[in-house]
């Protein structure tokens, strides 16, 4: 089925913003949320200039506040119902990459990353699935990372663990809704330009632009496969060799 009405979390910048722009070009109605609502307002103006025929709903949301997640998702559901539509797809994209090596005084930042990326994802999945189970259809998309397949050092340690957790959550849910009209997709992006990658200094290998990455993400999401690597080359093949990388190579990678 065509997914016309899409909710994206963490939509104020980076991949969330990039995906919103691409979906707007395709004529999709959008429900966008993030902590920085002022950036969402600017994005809404940009989207409606791109396509004045779409609906764009906005709400502020901190995904670490579980009650707020349920309230915001339900409110978006009502927005679409008032337009005689249903919420077709939820993209769980909100996340952060704060932190450092464990035991170096960054416990607070590491915990913020864990709470946002993993616990926040659980709250979003719960809220989305309540809606999808009630209407008996929907497409849940979780943005994981190529870092989900191994442990990583320094600032990536907690981040990679949260993305591995998201991978596991998605697969467990996929088993749970097998043979039901609800689909669950896990997207594994490689290095795509964003505010997060801007903070690492030297660009990592195989980096692609946000514009290209957003187009590939939306193309992959629309295929509704269980697992997708973005971009496919070289990340699918890197994933195949990742389990065999010695720790010294992984540290450099």
JSON list of C-alpha atoms in Angstrom, two decimals:
[
{"chain": "A", "resi": 1, "resn": "UNK", "atom": "CA", "xyz": [0.00, 0.00, 0.00]},
{"chain": "A", "resi": 2, "resn": "UNK", "atom": "CA", "xyz": [1.04, 3.62, -0.49]},
{"chain": "A", "resi": 3, "resn": "UNK", "atom": "CA", "xyz": [2.23, 5.29, 2.71]},
{"chain": "A", "resi": 4, "resn": "UNK", "atom": "CA", "xyz": [1.05, 8.88, 2.38]},
{"chain": "A", "resi": 5, "resn": "UNK", "atom": "CA", "xyz": [0.98, 10.05, 6.02]},
{"chain": "A", "resi": 6, "resn": "UNK", "atom": "CA", "xyz": [4.31, 9.86, 7.80]},
{"chain": "A", "resi": 7, "resn": "UNK", "atom": "CA", "xyz": [5.54, 10.72, 11.29]},
{"chain": "A", "resi": 8, "resn": "UNK", "atom": "CA", "xyz": [9.26, 11.46, 11.70]},
{"chain": "A", "resi": 9, "resn": "UNK", "atom": "CA", "xyz": [10.93, 12.01, 15.07]},
{"chain": "A", "resi": 10, "resn": "UNK", "atom": "CA", "xyz": [14.14, 14.02, 15.39]},
{"chain": "A", "resi": 11, "resn": "UNK", "atom": "CA", "xyz": [13.05, 15.96, 12.31]},
{"chain": "A", "resi": 12, "resn": "UNK", "atom": "CA", "xyz": [14.59, 19.35, 13.09]},
{"chain": "A", "resi": 13, "resn": "UNK", "atom": "CA", "xyz": [17.96, 18.62, 11.46]},
{"chain": "A", "resi": 14, "resn": "UNK", "atom": "CA", "xyz": [20.19, 16.01, 9.85]},
{"chain": "A", "resi": 15, "resn": "UNK", "atom": "CA", "xyz": [18.66, 12.82, 8.50]},
{"chain": "A", "resi": 16, "resn": "UNK", "atom": "CA", "xyz": [15.21, 13.62, 9.89]},
{"chain": "A", "resi": 17, "resn": "UNK", "atom": "CA", "xyz": [15.07, 16.94, 8.09]},
{"chain": "A", "resi": 18, "resn": "UNK", "atom": "CA", "xyz": [16.53, 15.43, 4.93]},
{"chain": "A", "resi": 19, "resn": "UNK", "atom": "CA", "xyz": [13.93, 12.66, 4.86]},
{"chain": "A", "resi": 20, "resn": "UNK", "atom": "CA", "xyz": [11.11, 15.14, 5.48]},
{"chain": "A", "resi": 21, "resn": "UNK", "atom": "CA", "xyz": [12.20, 17.14, 2.43]},
{"chain": "A", "resi": 22, "resn": "UNK", "atom": "CA", "xyz": [12.30, 14.06, 0.21]},
{"chain": "A", "resi": 23, "resn": "UNK", "atom": "CA", "xyz": [8.91, 12.80, 1.39]},
{"chain": "A", "resi": 24, "resn": "UNK", "atom": "CA", "xyz": [7.41, 16.27, 0.84]},
{"chain": "A", "resi": 25, "resn": "UNK", "atom": "CA", "xyz": [8.63, 16.17, -2.76]},
{"chain": "A", "resi": 26, "resn": "UNK", "atom": "CA", "xyz": [6.73, 12.89, -3.12]},
{"chain": "A", "resi": 27, "resn": "UNK", "atom": "CA", "xyz": [3.51, 14.51, -1.88]},
{"chain": "A", "resi": 28, "resn": "UNK", "atom": "CA", "xyz": [3.41, 12.92, 1.57]},
{"chain": "A", "resi": 29, "resn": "UNK", "atom": "CA", "xyz": [1.70, 14.56, 4.54]},
{"chain": "A", "resi": 30, "resn": "UNK", "atom": "CA", "xyz": [4.08, 14.89, 7.46]},
{"chain": "A", "resi": 31, "resn": "UNK", "atom": "CA", "xyz": [3.94, 14.88, 11.25]},
{"chain": "A", "resi": 32, "resn": "UNK", "atom": "CA", "xyz": [7.26, 16.20, 12.51]},
{"chain": "A", "resi": 33, "resn": "UNK", "atom": "CA", "xyz": [8.56, 16.39, 16.06]},
{"chain": "A", "resi": 34, "resn": "UNK", "atom": "CA", "xyz": [11.80, 17.30, 17.79]},
{"chain": "A", "resi": 35, "resn": "UNK", "atom": "CA", "xyz": [13.00, 19.19, 20.84]},
{"chain": "A", "resi": 36, "resn": "UNK", "atom": "CA", "xyz": [13.85, 22.30, 18.81]},
{"chain": "A", "resi": 37, "resn": "UNK", "atom": "CA", "xyz": [10.43, 23.42, 17.65]},
{"chain": "A", "resi": 38, "resn": "UNK", "atom": "CA", "xyz": [11.74, 26.71, 16.24]},
{"chain": "A", "resi": 39, "resn": "UNK", "atom": "CA", "xyz": [13.73, 24.72, 13.67]},
{"chain": "A", "resi": 40, "resn": "UNK", "atom": "CA", "xyz": [10.62, 22.71, 12.86]},
{"chain": "A", "resi": 41, "resn": "UNK", "atom": "CA", "xyz": [8.75, 25.94, 12.09]},
{"chain": "A", "resi": 42, "resn": "UNK", "atom": "CA", "xyz": [11.44, 26.92, 9.59]},
{"chain": "A", "resi": 43, "resn": "UNK", "atom": "CA", "xyz": [11.35, 23.44, 8.08]},
{"chain": "A", "resi": 44, "resn": "UNK", "atom": "CA", "xyz": [7.55, 23.55, 7.73]},
{"chain": "A", "resi": 45, "resn": "UNK", "atom": "CA", "xyz": [7.82, 26.77, 5.73]},
{"chain": "A", "resi": 46, "resn": "UNK", "atom": "CA", "xyz": [10.44, 25.17, 3.47]},
{"chain": "A", "resi": 47, "resn": "UNK", "atom": "CA", "xyz": [8.34, 22.04, 2.94]},
{"chain": "A", "resi": 48, "resn": "UNK", "atom": "CA", "xyz": [5.19, 23.94, 2.06]},
{"chain": "A", "resi": 49, "resn": "UNK", "atom": "CA", "xyz": [7.12, 26.02, -0.43]},
{"chain": "A", "resi": 50, "resn": "UNK", "atom": "CA", "xyz": [8.33, 22.77, -2.00]},
{"chain": "A", "resi": 51, "resn": "UNK", "atom": "CA", "xyz": [4.81, 21.34, -2.07]},
{"chain": "A", "resi": 52, "resn": "UNK", "atom": "CA", "xyz": [1.89, 23.58, -1.04]},
{"chain": "A", "resi": 53, "resn": "UNK", "atom": "CA", "xyz": [-0.57, 20.67, -1.34]},
{"chain": "A", "resi": 54, "resn": "UNK", "atom": "CA", "xyz": [0.67, 18.71, 1.67]},
{"chain": "A", "resi": 55, "resn": "UNK", "atom": "CA", "xyz": [-0.27, 18.92, 5.35]},
{"chain": "A", "resi": 56, "resn": "UNK", "atom": "CA", "xyz": [2.58, 19.45, 7.82]},
{"chain": "A", "resi": 57, "resn": "UNK", "atom": "CA", "xyz": [1.87, 19.02, 11.53]},
{"chain": "A", "resi": 58, "resn": "UNK", "atom": "CA", "xyz": [4.42, 20.00, 14.17]},
{"chain": "A", "resi": 59, "resn": "UNK", "atom": "CA", "xyz": [4.93, 19.28, 17.86]},
{"chain": "A", "resi": 60, "resn": "UNK", "atom": "CA", "xyz": [7.78, 19.62, 20.33]},
{"chain": "A", "resi": 61, "resn": "UNK", "atom": "CA", "xyz": [8.97, 16.32, 21.78]},
{"chain": "A", "resi": 62, "resn": "UNK", "atom": "CA", "xyz": [11.71, 15.06, 24.05]},
{"chain": "A", "resi": 63, "resn": "UNK", "atom": "CA", "xyz": [11.65, 11.29, 23.43]},
{"chain": "A", "resi": 64, "resn": "UNK", "atom": "CA", "xyz": [13.12, 10.56, 26.87]},
{"chain": "A", "resi": 65, "resn": "UNK", "atom": "CA", "xyz": [9.77, 11.64, 28.40]},
{"chain": "A", "resi": 66, "resn": "UNK", "atom": "CA", "xyz": [7.60, 8.59, 27.85]},
{"chain": "A", "resi": 67, "resn": "UNK", "atom": "CA", "xyz": [4.25, 10.20, 28.66]},
{"chain": "A", "resi": 68, "resn": "UNK", "atom": "CA", "xyz": [4.98, 13.00, 26.19]},
{"chain": "A", "resi": 69, "resn": "UNK", "atom": "CA", "xyz": [5.79, 10.47, 23.45]},
{"chain": "A", "resi": 70, "resn": "UNK", "atom": "CA", "xyz": [2.36, 8.85, 23.81]},
{"chain": "A", "resi": 71, "resn": "UNK", "atom": "CA", "xyz": [0.59, 12.22, 23.93]},
{"chain": "A", "resi": 72, "resn": "UNK", "atom": "CA", "xyz": [2.35, 13.56, 20.85]},
{"chain": "A", "resi": 73, "resn": "UNK", "atom": "CA", "xyz": [1.85, 10.42, 18.78]},
{"chain": "A", "resi": 74, "resn": "UNK", "atom": "CA", "xyz": [-1.84, 10.30, 19.70]},
{"chain": "A", "resi": 75, "resn": "UNK", "atom": "CA", "xyz": [-2.21, 13.99, 18.86]},
{"chain": "A", "resi": 76, "resn": "UNK", "atom": "CA", "xyz": [-0.68, 13.41, 15.43]},
{"chain": "A", "resi": 77, "resn": "UNK", "atom": "CA", "xyz": [-3.05, 10.49, 14.92]},
{"chain": "A", "resi": 78, "resn": "UNK", "atom": "CA", "xyz": [-5.95, 12.86, 15.62]},
{"chain": "A", "resi": 79, "resn": "UNK", "atom": "CA", "xyz": [-4.49, 15.43, 13.20]},
{"chain": "A", "resi": 80, "resn": "UNK", "atom": "CA", "xyz": [-4.60, 12.87, 10.41]},
{"chain": "A", "resi": 81, "resn": "UNK", "atom": "CA", "xyz": [-8.07, 11.63, 11.39]},
{"chain": "A", "resi": 82, "resn": "UNK", "atom": "CA", "xyz": [-9.35, 15.20, 11.22]},
{"chain": "A", "resi": 83, "resn": "UNK", "atom": "CA", "xyz": [-8.07, 15.23, 7.65]},
{"chain": "A", "resi": 84, "resn": "UNK", "atom": "CA", "xyz": [-9.84, 11.90, 7.04]},
{"chain": "A", "resi": 85, "resn": "UNK", "atom": "CA", "xyz": [-6.52, 10.09, 6.88]},
{"chain": "A", "resi": 86, "resn": "UNK", "atom": "CA", "xyz": [-4.67, 7.49, 8.95]},
{"chain": "A", "resi": 87, "resn": "UNK", "atom": "CA", "xyz": [-1.09, 7.45, 10.20]},
{"chain": "A", "resi": 88, "resn": "UNK", "atom": "CA", "xyz": [0.63, 5.11, 7.75]},
{"chain": "A", "resi": 89, "resn": "UNK", "atom": "CA", "xyz": [4.30, 5.17, 8.74]},
{"chain": "A", "resi": 90, "resn": "UNK", "atom": "CA", "xyz": [6.38, 6.12, 11.78]},
{"chain": "A", "resi": 91, "resn": "UNK", "atom": "CA", "xyz": [10.12, 6.70, 11.38]},
{"chain": "A", "resi": 92, "resn": "UNK", "atom": "CA", "xyz": [12.02, 6.48, 14.68]},
{"chain": "A", "resi": 93, "resn": "UNK", "atom": "CA", "xyz": [14.97, 8.68, 13.94]},
{"chain": "A", "resi": 94, "resn": "UNK", "atom": "CA", "xyz": [15.54, 10.81, 17.08]},
{"chain": "A", "resi": 95, "resn": "UNK", "atom": "CA", "xyz": [18.97, 10.24, 18.55]},
{"chain": "A", "resi": 96, "resn": "UNK", "atom": "CA", "xyz": [22.24, 11.71, 19.77]},
{"chain": "A", "resi": 97, "resn": "UNK", "atom": "CA", "xyz": [25.91, 10.79, 19.91]},
{"chain": "A", "resi": 98, "resn": "UNK", "atom": "CA", "xyz": [27.22, 12.42, 23.08]},
{"chain": "A", "resi": 99, "resn": "UNK", "atom": "CA", "xyz": [29.76, 10.60, 25.21]},
{"chain": "A", "resi": 100, "resn": "UNK", "atom": "CA", "xyz": [33.31, 9.33, 25.57]},
{"chain": "A", "resi": 101, "resn": "UNK", "atom": "CA", "xyz": [35.26, 6.32, 26.79]},
{"chain": "A", "resi": 102, "resn": "UNK", "atom": "CA", "xyz": [33.72, 4.79, 29.90]},
{"chain": "A", "resi": 103, "resn": "UNK", "atom": "CA", "xyz": [35.29, 5.85, 33.17]},
{"chain": "A", "resi": 104, "resn": "UNK", "atom": "CA", "xyz": [36.62, 9.19, 31.91]},
{"chain": "A", "resi": 105, "resn": "UNK", "atom": "CA", "xyz": [34.11, 11.47, 33.59]},
{"chain": "A", "resi": 106, "resn": "UNK", "atom": "CA", "xyz": [31.44, 11.52, 30.90]},
{"chain": "A", "resi": 107, "resn": "UNK", "atom": "CA", "xyz": [28.90, 9.27, 32.62]},
{"chain": "A", "resi": 108, "resn": "UNK", "atom": "CA", "xyz": [26.14, 11.88, 32.30]},
{"chain": "A", "resi": 109, "resn": "UNK", "atom": "CA", "xyz": [26.64, 12.30, 28.54]},
{"chain": "A", "resi": 110, "resn": "UNK", "atom": "CA", "xyz": [26.85, 8.55, 27.97]},
{"chain": "A", "resi": 111, "resn": "UNK", "atom": "CA", "xyz": [23.62, 8.03, 29.89]},
{"chain": "A", "resi": 112, "resn": "UNK", "atom": "CA", "xyz": [21.89, 10.79, 27.89]},
{"chain": "A", "resi": 113, "resn": "UNK", "atom": "CA", "xyz": [22.79, 8.96, 24.71]},
{"chain": "A", "resi": 114, "resn": "UNK", "atom": "CA", "xyz": [21.52, 5.65, 26.11]},
{"chain": "A", "resi": 115, "resn": "UNK", "atom": "CA", "xyz": [18.25, 7.15, 27.32]},
{"chain": "A", "resi": 116, "resn": "UNK", "atom": "CA", "xyz": [17.58, 9.01, 24.07]},
{"chain": "A", "resi": 117, "resn": "UNK", "atom": "CA", "xyz": [18.63, 6.38, 21.55]},
{"chain": "A", "resi": 118, "resn": "UNK", "atom": "CA", "xyz": [17.47, 3.20, 23.27]},
{"chain": "A", "resi": 119, "resn": "UNK", "atom": "CA", "xyz": [14.90, 3.94, 25.98]},
{"chain": "A", "resi": 120, "resn": "UNK", "atom": "CA", "xyz": [13.42, 6.69, 23.82]},
{"chain": "A", "resi": 121, "resn": "UNK", "atom": "CA", "xyz": [13.14, 4.22, 20.94]},
{"chain": "A", "resi": 122, "resn": "UNK", "atom": "CA", "xyz": [11.20, 1.79, 23.13]},
{"chain": "A", "resi": 123, "resn": "UNK", "atom": "CA", "xyz": [8.71, 4.53, 24.07]},
{"chain": "A", "resi": 124, "resn": "UNK", "atom": "CA", "xyz": [8.28, 5.50, 20.42]},
{"chain": "A", "resi": 125, "resn": "UNK", "atom": "CA", "xyz": [7.80, 1.88, 19.37]},
{"chain": "A", "resi": 126, "resn": "UNK", "atom": "CA", "xyz": [5.19, 1.35, 22.07]},
{"chain": "A", "resi": 127, "resn": "UNK", "atom": "CA", "xyz": [3.26, 4.47, 21.05]},
{"chain": "A", "resi": 128, "resn": "UNK", "atom": "CA", "xyz": [3.45, 3.71, 17.33]},
{"chain": "A", "resi": 129, "resn": "UNK", "atom": "CA", "xyz": [2.46, 0.08, 17.72]},
{"chain": "A", "resi": 130, "resn": "UNK", "atom": "CA", "xyz": [-0.59, 0.94, 19.82]},
{"chain": "A", "resi": 131, "resn": "UNK", "atom": "CA", "xyz": [-1.84, 3.00, 16.88]},
{"chain": "A", "resi": 132, "resn": "UNK", "atom": "CA", "xyz": [-0.90, 0.41, 14.25]},
{"chain": "A", "resi": 133, "resn": "UNK", "atom": "CA", "xyz": [-2.42, -2.50, 16.16]},
{"chain": "A", "resi": 134, "resn": "UNK", "atom": "CA", "xyz": [-5.68, -0.58, 16.62]},
{"chain": "A", "resi": 135, "resn": "UNK", "atom": "CA", "xyz": [-5.99, 0.31, 12.93]},
{"chain": "A", "resi": 136, "resn": "UNK", "atom": "CA", "xyz": [-4.46, -3.02, 11.85]},
{"chain": "A", "resi": 137, "resn": "UNK", "atom": "CA", "xyz": [-1.91, -1.58, 9.43]},
{"chain": "A", "resi": 138, "resn": "UNK", "atom": "CA", "xyz": [1.21, 0.55, 9.39]},
{"chain": "A", "resi": 139, "resn": "UNK", "atom": "CA", "xyz": [4.94, 0.66, 8.69]},
{"chain": "A", "resi": 140, "resn": "UNK", "atom": "CA", "xyz": [7.40, 1.15, 11.54]},
{"chain": "A", "resi": 141, "resn": "UNK", "atom": "CA", "xyz": [10.90, 2.23, 10.54]},
{"chain": "A", "resi": 142, "resn": "UNK", "atom": "CA", "xyz": [13.86, 2.26, 12.91]},
{"chain": "A", "resi": 143, "resn": "UNK", "atom": "CA", "xyz": [17.03, 4.13, 12.00]},
{"chain": "A", "resi": 144, "resn": "UNK", "atom": "CA", "xyz": [19.90, 2.08, 13.39]},
{"chain": "A", "resi": 145, "resn": "UNK", "atom": "CA", "xyz": [23.52, 2.35, 12.22]},
{"chain": "A", "resi": 146, "resn": "UNK", "atom": "CA", "xyz": [26.34, 0.29, 10.75]},
{"chain": "A", "resi": 147, "resn": "UNK", "atom": "CA", "xyz": [27.91, 0.59, 14.20]},
{"chain": "A", "resi": 148, "resn": "UNK", "atom": "CA", "xyz": [25.22, -1.84, 15.44]},
{"chain": "A", "resi": 149, "resn": "UNK", "atom": "CA", "xyz": [27.26, -4.85, 14.28]},
{"chain": "A", "resi": 150, "resn": "UNK", "atom": "CA", "xyz": [30.33, -4.47, 16.53]},
{"chain": "A", "resi": 151, "resn": "UNK", "atom": "CA", "xyz": [31.47, -2.71, 19.69]},
{"chain": "A", "resi": 152, "resn": "UNK", "atom": "CA", "xyz": [33.35, 0.54, 19.18]},
{"chain": "A", "resi": 153, "resn": "UNK", "atom": "CA", "xyz": [35.84, 2.53, 21.27]},
{"chain": "A", "resi": 154, "resn": "UNK", "atom": "CA", "xyz": [35.78, 6.02, 22.78]},
{"chain": "A", "resi": 155, "resn": "UNK", "atom": "CA", "xyz": [32.77, 8.23, 21.98]},
{"chain": "A", "resi": 156, "resn": "UNK", "atom": "CA", "xyz": [31.17, 5.43, 19.93]},
{"chain": "A", "resi": 157, "resn": "UNK", "atom": "CA", "xyz": [31.00, 2.87, 22.76]},
{"chain": "A", "resi": 158, "resn": "UNK", "atom": "CA", "xyz": [27.54, 3.70, 24.12]},
{"chain": "A", "resi": 159, "resn": "UNK", "atom": "CA", "xyz": [26.22, 4.95, 20.78]},
{"chain": "A", "resi": 160, "resn": "UNK", "atom": "CA", "xyz": [27.04, 1.65, 19.05]},
{"chain": "A", "resi": 161, "resn": "UNK", "atom": "CA", "xyz": [25.47, -0.32, 21.89]},
{"chain": "A", "resi": 162, "resn": "UNK", "atom": "CA", "xyz": [22.21, 1.63, 21.56]},
{"chain": "A", "resi": 163, "resn": "UNK", "atom": "CA", "xyz": [22.11, 1.01, 17.81]},
{"chain": "A", "resi": 164, "resn": "UNK", "atom": "CA", "xyz": [22.68, -2.70, 18.40]},
{"chain": "A", "resi": 165, "resn": "UNK", "atom": "CA", "xyz": [19.79, -2.59, 20.84]},
{"chain": "A", "resi": 166, "resn": "UNK", "atom": "CA", "xyz": [17.55, -0.96, 18.23]},
{"chain": "A", "resi": 167, "resn": "UNK", "atom": "CA", "xyz": [18.50, -3.69, 15.75]},
{"chain": "A", "resi": 168, "resn": "UNK", "atom": "CA", "xyz": [17.45, -6.35, 18.26]},
{"chain": "A", "resi": 169, "resn": "UNK", "atom": "CA", "xyz": [14.22, -4.55, 19.20]},
{"chain": "A", "resi": 170, "resn": "UNK", "atom": "CA", "xyz": [13.20, -4.29, 15.56]},
{"chain": "A", "resi": 171, "resn": "UNK", "atom": "CA", "xyz": [13.86, -7.94, 14.85]},
{"chain": "A", "resi": 172, "resn": "UNK", "atom": "CA", "xyz": [11.93, -9.05, 17.92]},
{"chain": "A", "resi": 173, "resn": "UNK", "atom": "CA", "xyz": [8.97, -6.92, 16.88]},
{"chain": "A", "resi": 174, "resn": "UNK", "atom": "CA", "xyz": [9.20, -8.25, 13.33]},
{"chain": "A", "resi": 175, "resn": "UNK", "atom": "CA", "xyz": [8.76, -11.77, 14.71]},
{"chain": "A", "resi": 176, "resn": "UNK", "atom": "CA", "xyz": [5.84, -10.58, 16.83]},
{"chain": "A", "resi": 177, "resn": "UNK", "atom": "CA", "xyz": [3.88, -9.14, 13.88]},
{"chain": "A", "resi": 178, "resn": "UNK", "atom": "CA", "xyz": [4.80, -11.83, 11.37]},
{"chain": "A", "resi": 179, "resn": "UNK", "atom": "CA", "xyz": [1.93, -12.43, 8.89]},
{"chain": "A", "resi": 180, "resn": "UNK", "atom": "CA", "xyz": [0.12, -9.31, 10.09]},
{"chain": "A", "resi": 181, "resn": "UNK", "atom": "CA", "xyz": [-0.48, -6.16, 7.97]},
{"chain": "A", "resi": 182, "resn": "UNK", "atom": "CA", "xyz": [2.14, -4.26, 9.98]},
{"chain": "A", "resi": 183, "resn": "UNK", "atom": "CA", "xyz": [5.67, -4.01, 8.61]},
{"chain": "A", "resi": 184, "resn": "UNK", "atom": "CA", "xyz": [8.87, -3.29, 10.55]},
{"chain": "A", "resi": 185, "resn": "UNK", "atom": "CA", "xyz": [12.01, -2.08, 8.80]},
{"chain": "A", "resi": 186, "resn": "UNK", "atom": "CA", "xyz": [15.51, -1.51, 10.16]},
{"chain": "A", "resi": 187, "resn": "UNK", "atom": "CA", "xyz": [17.73, 0.93, 8.26]},
{"chain": "A", "resi": 188, "resn": "UNK", "atom": "CA", "xyz": [21.50, 0.75, 8.70]},
{"chain": "A", "resi": 189, "resn": "UNK", "atom": "CA", "xyz": [23.05, 4.00, 7.42]},
{"chain": "A", "resi": 190, "resn": "UNK", "atom": "CA", "xyz": [26.76, 4.28, 6.84]},
{"chain": "A", "resi": 191, "resn": "UNK", "atom": "CA", "xyz": [28.45, 7.67, 7.17]},
{"chain": "A", "resi": 192, "resn": "UNK", "atom": "CA", "xyz": [26.09, 10.44, 6.05]},
{"chain": "A", "resi": 193, "resn": "UNK", "atom": "CA", "xyz": [26.82, 14.12, 6.65]},
{"chain": "A", "resi": 194, "resn": "UNK", "atom": "CA", "xyz": [24.92, 15.52, 9.64]},
{"chain": "A", "resi": 195, "resn": "UNK", "atom": "CA", "xyz": [25.41, 17.57, 12.80]},
{"chain": "A", "resi": 196, "resn": "UNK", "atom": "CA", "xyz": [26.68, 14.38, 14.45]},
{"chain": "A", "resi": 197, "resn": "UNK", "atom": "CA", "xyz": [29.38, 13.71, 11.84]},
{"chain": "A", "resi": 198, "resn": "UNK", "atom": "CA", "xyz": [30.35, 17.40, 11.80]},
{"chain": "A", "resi": 199, "resn": "UNK", "atom": "CA", "xyz": [31.61, 17.01, 15.37]},
{"chain": "A", "resi": 200, "resn": "UNK", "atom": "CA", "xyz": [34.11, 14.22, 14.64]},
{"chain": "A", "resi": 201, "resn": "UNK", "atom": "CA", "xyz": [36.70, 16.42, 12.91]},
{"chain": "A", "resi": 202, "resn": "UNK", "atom": "CA", "xyz": [38.34, 14.44, 10.09]},
{"chain": "A", "resi": 203, "resn": "UNK", "atom": "CA", "xyz": [35.64, 13.02, 7.79]},
{"chain": "A", "resi": 204, "resn": "UNK", "atom": "CA", "xyz": [35.27, 9.25, 8.22]},
{"chain": "A", "resi": 205, "resn": "UNK", "atom": "CA", "xyz": [35.66, 6.92, 5.21]},
{"chain": "A", "resi": 206, "resn": "UNK", "atom": "CA", "xyz": [32.92, 6.50, 2.60]},
{"chain": "A", "resi": 207, "resn": "UNK", "atom": "CA", "xyz": [31.08, 9.66, 3.71]},
{"chain": "A", "resi": 208, "resn": "UNK", "atom": "CA", "xyz": [28.24, 10.79, 1.44]},
{"chain": "A", "resi": 209, "resn": "UNK", "atom": "CA", "xyz": [26.36, 14.09, 1.42]},
{"chain": "A", "resi": 210, "resn": "UNK", "atom": "CA", "xyz": [23.17, 14.62, 3.41]},
{"chain": "A", "resi": 211, "resn": "UNK", "atom": "CA", "xyz": [21.24, 15.26, 0.21]},
{"chain": "A", "resi": 212, "resn": "UNK", "atom": "CA", "xyz": [22.33, 11.99, -1.38]},
{"chain": "A", "resi": 213, "resn": "UNK", "atom": "CA", "xyz": [21.93, 10.09, 1.88]},
{"chain": "A", "resi": 214, "resn": "UNK", "atom": "CA", "xyz": [18.39, 11.39, 2.41]},
{"chain": "A", "resi": 215, "resn": "UNK", "atom": "CA", "xyz": [17.35, 10.36, -1.10]},
{"chain": "A", "resi": 216, "resn": "UNK", "atom": "CA", "xyz": [18.75, 6.86, -0.57]},
{"chain": "A", "resi": 217, "resn": "UNK", "atom": "CA", "xyz": [17.12, 6.55, 2.85]},
{"chain": "A", "resi": 218, "resn": "UNK", "atom": "CA", "xyz": [13.68, 7.45, 1.51]},
{"chain": "A", "resi": 219, "resn": "UNK", "atom": "CA", "xyz": [14.10, 5.13, -1.47]},
{"chain": "A", "resi": 220, "resn": "UNK", "atom": "CA", "xyz": [15.02, 2.29, 0.91]},
{"chain": "A", "resi": 221, "resn": "UNK", "atom": "CA", "xyz": [12.18, 3.04, 3.33]},
{"chain": "A", "resi": 222, "resn": "UNK", "atom": "CA", "xyz": [9.62, 3.02, 0.51]},
{"chain": "A", "resi": 223, "resn": "UNK", "atom": "CA", "xyz": [10.70, -0.52, -0.45]},
{"chain": "A", "resi": 224, "resn": "UNK", "atom": "CA", "xyz": [9.68, -1.65, 3.06]},
{"chain": "A", "resi": 225, "resn": "UNK", "atom": "CA", "xyz": [12.30, -4.37, 3.32]},
{"chain": "A", "resi": 226, "resn": "UNK", "atom": "CA", "xyz": [13.10, -5.86, 6.72]},
{"chain": "A", "resi": 227, "resn": "UNK", "atom": "CA", "xyz": [16.74, -4.68, 6.63]},
{"chain": "A", "resi": 228, "resn": "UNK", "atom": "CA", "xyz": [18.47, -2.18, 4.37]},
{"chain": "A", "resi": 229, "resn": "UNK", "atom": "CA", "xyz": [22.02, -0.83, 4.21]},
{"chain": "A", "resi": 230, "resn": "UNK", "atom": "CA", "xyz": [22.37, 2.80, 3.06]},
{"chain": "A", "resi": 231, "resn": "UNK", "atom": "CA", "xyz": [24.17, 3.17, 0.78]},
{"chain": "A", "resi": 232, "resn": "UNK", "atom": "CA", "xyz": [24.29, -0.50, -0.22]},
{"chain": "A", "resi": 233, "resn": "UNK", "atom": "CA", "xyz": [27.85, -0.14, -1.51]},
{"chain": "A", "resi": 234, "resn": "UNK", "atom": "CA", "xyz": [30.18, -0.50, 0.36]},
{"chain": "A", "resi": 235, "resn": "UNK", "atom": "CA", "xyz": [28.28, -1.03, 3.62]},
{"chain": "A", "resi": 236, "resn": "UNK", "atom": "CA", "xyz": [26.60, -4.36, 2.91]},
{"chain": "A", "resi": 237, "resn": "UNK", "atom": "CA", "xyz": [29.99, -5.88, 2.11]},
{"chain": "A", "resi": 238, "resn": "UNK", "atom": "CA", "xyz": [31.65, -4.21, 5.10]},
{"chain": "A", "resi": 239, "resn": "UNK", "atom": "CA", "xyz": [28.94, -5.75, 7.27]},
{"chain": "A", "resi": 240, "resn": "UNK", "atom": "CA", "xyz": [29.92, -9.19, 5.95]},
{"chain": "A", "resi": 241, "resn": "UNK", "atom": "CA", "xyz": [33.54, -8.81, 7.09]},
{"chain": "A", "resi": 242, "resn": "UNK", "atom": "CA", "xyz": [32.83, -6.93, 10.33]},
{"chain": "A", "resi": 243, "resn": "UNK", "atom": "CA", "xyz": [32.48, -10.08, 12.48]},
{"chain": "A", "resi": 244, "resn": "UNK", "atom": "CA", "xyz": [35.99, -11.13, 11.46]},
{"chain": "A", "resi": 245, "resn": "UNK", "atom": "CA", "xyz": [37.77, -7.81, 12.09]},
{"chain": "A", "resi": 246, "resn": "UNK", "atom": "CA", "xyz": [40.40, -8.06, 14.84]},
{"chain": "A", "resi": 247, "resn": "UNK", "atom": "CA", "xyz": [40.14, -5.43, 17.55]},
{"chain": "A", "resi": 248, "resn": "UNK", "atom": "CA", "xyz": [43.20, -3.53, 16.25]},
{"chain": "A", "resi": 249, "resn": "UNK", "atom": "CA", "xyz": [41.54, -3.09, 12.84]},
{"chain": "A", "resi": 250, "resn": "UNK", "atom": "CA", "xyz": [38.22, -2.19, 14.44]},
{"chain": "A", "resi": 251, "resn": "UNK", "atom": "CA", "xyz": [39.92, 0.50, 16.50]},
{"chain": "A", "resi": 252, "resn": "UNK", "atom": "CA", "xyz": [41.31, 2.13, 13.34]},
{"chain": "A", "resi": 253, "resn": "UNK", "atom": "CA", "xyz": [38.05, 1.68, 11.42]}
]
